[in-house]
PDB file of C-alpha atoms in Angstrom:
ATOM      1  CA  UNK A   1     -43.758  78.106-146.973  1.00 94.00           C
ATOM      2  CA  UNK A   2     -45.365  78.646-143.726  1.00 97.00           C
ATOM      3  CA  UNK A   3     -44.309  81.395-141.312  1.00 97.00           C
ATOM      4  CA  UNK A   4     -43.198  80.193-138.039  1.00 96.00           C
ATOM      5  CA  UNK A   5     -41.906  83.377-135.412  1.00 97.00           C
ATOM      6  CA  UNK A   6     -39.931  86.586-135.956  1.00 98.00           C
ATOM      7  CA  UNK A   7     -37.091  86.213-133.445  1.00 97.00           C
ATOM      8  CA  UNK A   8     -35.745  89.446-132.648  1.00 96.00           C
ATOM      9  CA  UNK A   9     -32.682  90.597-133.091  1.00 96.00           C
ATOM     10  CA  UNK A  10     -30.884  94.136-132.783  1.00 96.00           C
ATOM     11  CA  UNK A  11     -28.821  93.550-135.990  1.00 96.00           C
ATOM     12  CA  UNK A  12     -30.417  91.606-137.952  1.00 98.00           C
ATOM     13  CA  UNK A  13     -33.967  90.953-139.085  1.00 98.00           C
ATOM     14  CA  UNK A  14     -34.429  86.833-138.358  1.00 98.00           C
ATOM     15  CA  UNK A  15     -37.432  85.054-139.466  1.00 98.00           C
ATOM     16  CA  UNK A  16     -38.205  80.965-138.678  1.00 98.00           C
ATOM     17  CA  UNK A  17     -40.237  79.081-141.627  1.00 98.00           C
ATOM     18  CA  UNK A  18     -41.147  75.938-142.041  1.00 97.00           C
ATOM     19  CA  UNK A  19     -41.373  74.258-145.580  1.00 97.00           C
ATOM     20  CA  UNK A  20     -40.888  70.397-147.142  1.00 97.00           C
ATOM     21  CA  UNK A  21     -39.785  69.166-143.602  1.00 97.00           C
ATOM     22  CA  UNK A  22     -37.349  71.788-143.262  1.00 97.00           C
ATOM     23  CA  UNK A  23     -37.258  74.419-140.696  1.00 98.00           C
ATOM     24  CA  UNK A  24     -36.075  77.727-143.200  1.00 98.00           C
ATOM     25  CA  UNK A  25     -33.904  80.694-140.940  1.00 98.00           C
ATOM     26  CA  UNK A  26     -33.457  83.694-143.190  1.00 98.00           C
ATOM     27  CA  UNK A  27     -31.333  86.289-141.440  1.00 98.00           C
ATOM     28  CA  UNK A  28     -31.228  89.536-143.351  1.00 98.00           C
ATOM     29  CA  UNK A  29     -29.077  92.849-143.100  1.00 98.00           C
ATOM     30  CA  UNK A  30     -29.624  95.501-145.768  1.00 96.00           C
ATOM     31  CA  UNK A  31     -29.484  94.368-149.030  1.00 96.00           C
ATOM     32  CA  UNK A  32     -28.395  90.800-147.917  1.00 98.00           C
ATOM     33  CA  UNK A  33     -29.614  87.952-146.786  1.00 98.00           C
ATOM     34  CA  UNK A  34     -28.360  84.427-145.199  1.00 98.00           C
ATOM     35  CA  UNK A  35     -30.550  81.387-145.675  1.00 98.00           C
ATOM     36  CA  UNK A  36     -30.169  78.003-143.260  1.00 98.00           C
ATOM     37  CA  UNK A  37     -32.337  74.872-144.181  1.00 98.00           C
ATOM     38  CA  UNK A  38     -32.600  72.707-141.068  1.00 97.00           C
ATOM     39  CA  UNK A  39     -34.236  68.998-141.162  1.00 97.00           C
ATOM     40  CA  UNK A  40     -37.464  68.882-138.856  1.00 96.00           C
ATOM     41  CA  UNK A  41     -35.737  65.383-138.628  1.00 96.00           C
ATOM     42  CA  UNK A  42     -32.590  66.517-136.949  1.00 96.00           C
ATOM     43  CA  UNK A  43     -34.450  68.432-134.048  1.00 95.00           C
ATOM     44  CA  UNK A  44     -36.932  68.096-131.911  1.00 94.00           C
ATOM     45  CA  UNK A  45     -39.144  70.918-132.736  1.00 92.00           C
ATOM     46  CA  UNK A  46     -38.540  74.718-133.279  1.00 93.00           C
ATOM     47  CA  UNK A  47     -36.911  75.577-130.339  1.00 94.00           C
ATOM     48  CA  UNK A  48     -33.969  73.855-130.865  1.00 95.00           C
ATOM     49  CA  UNK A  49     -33.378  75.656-134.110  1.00 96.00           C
ATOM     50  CA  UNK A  50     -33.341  79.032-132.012  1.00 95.00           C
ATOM     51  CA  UNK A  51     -31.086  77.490-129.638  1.00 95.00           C
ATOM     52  CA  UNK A  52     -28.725  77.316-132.359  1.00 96.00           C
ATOM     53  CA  UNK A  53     -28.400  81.025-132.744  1.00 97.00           C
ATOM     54  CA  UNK A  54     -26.091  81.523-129.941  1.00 97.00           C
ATOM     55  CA  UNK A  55     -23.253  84.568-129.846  1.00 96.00           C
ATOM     56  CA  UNK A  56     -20.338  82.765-132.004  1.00 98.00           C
ATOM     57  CA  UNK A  57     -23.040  81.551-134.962  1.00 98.00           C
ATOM     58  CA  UNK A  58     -24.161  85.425-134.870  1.00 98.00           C
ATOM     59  CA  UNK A  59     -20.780  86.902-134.595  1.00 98.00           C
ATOM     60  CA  UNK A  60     -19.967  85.071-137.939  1.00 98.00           C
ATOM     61  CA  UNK A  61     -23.321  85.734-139.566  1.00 98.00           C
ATOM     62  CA  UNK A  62     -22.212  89.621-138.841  1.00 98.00           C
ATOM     63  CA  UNK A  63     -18.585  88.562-140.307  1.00 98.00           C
ATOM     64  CA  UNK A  64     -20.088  86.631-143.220  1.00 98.00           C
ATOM     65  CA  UNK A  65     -22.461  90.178-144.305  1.00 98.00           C
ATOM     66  CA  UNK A  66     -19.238  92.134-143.808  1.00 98.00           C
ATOM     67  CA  UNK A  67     -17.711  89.997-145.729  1.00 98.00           C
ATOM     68  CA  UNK A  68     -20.607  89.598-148.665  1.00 98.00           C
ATOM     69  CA  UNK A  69     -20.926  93.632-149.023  1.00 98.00           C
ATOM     70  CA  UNK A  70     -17.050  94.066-149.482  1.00 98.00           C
ATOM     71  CA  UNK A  71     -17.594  91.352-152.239  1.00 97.00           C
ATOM     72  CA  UNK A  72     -20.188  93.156-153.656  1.00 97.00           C
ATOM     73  CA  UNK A  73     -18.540  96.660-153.773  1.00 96.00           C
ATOM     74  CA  UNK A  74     -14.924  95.143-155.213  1.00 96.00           C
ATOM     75  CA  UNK A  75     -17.454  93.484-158.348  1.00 96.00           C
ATOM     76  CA  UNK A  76     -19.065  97.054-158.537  1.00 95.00           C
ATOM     77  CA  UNK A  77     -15.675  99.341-158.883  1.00 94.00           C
ATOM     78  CA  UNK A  78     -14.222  96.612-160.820  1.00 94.00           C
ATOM     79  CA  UNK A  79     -17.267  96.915-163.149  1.00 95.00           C
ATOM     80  CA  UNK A  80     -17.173 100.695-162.967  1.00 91.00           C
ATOM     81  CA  UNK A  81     -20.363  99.927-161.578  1.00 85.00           C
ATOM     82  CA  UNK A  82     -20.473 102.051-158.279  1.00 72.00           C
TER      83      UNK A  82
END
């Protein structure tokens, strides 16, 4: 997998890869971390992939961590866990 950019981010820590003919976005907060495979055939180069990461896709990648940590604490006191 080859590194593209580090796009910066106040919330999150975004990184751009490219691997197979796929441009890779990992998007990570804390312990988590959100992975989008986009075809290099479906854009024109990587650009258009950070184009993409406009305020409603980021508002829901906030909602979707939110959402994976309450997940991940209701398995833990379910499984006496935490």
């Amino acid at each position: 997998m080859r590194f593209v950019q580090d796009i910066p981010h106040p919330q999150f820590r975004i990184g751009l890869y490219a691997w197979n003919g796929k441009y890779i976005l990992k998007i990570e907060a804390g312990p988590y971390e959100q992975t989008y495979k986009v075809s290099e055939m479906d854009v024109t180069d990587s650009t258009d992939v950070l184009q993409m990461l406009d305020t409603d896709f980021l508002n829901r990648v906030a909602q979707r961590f939110a959402d994976m940590d309450t997940d991940w604490q209701a398995t833990g006191e379910r499984n006496e866990v935490f």
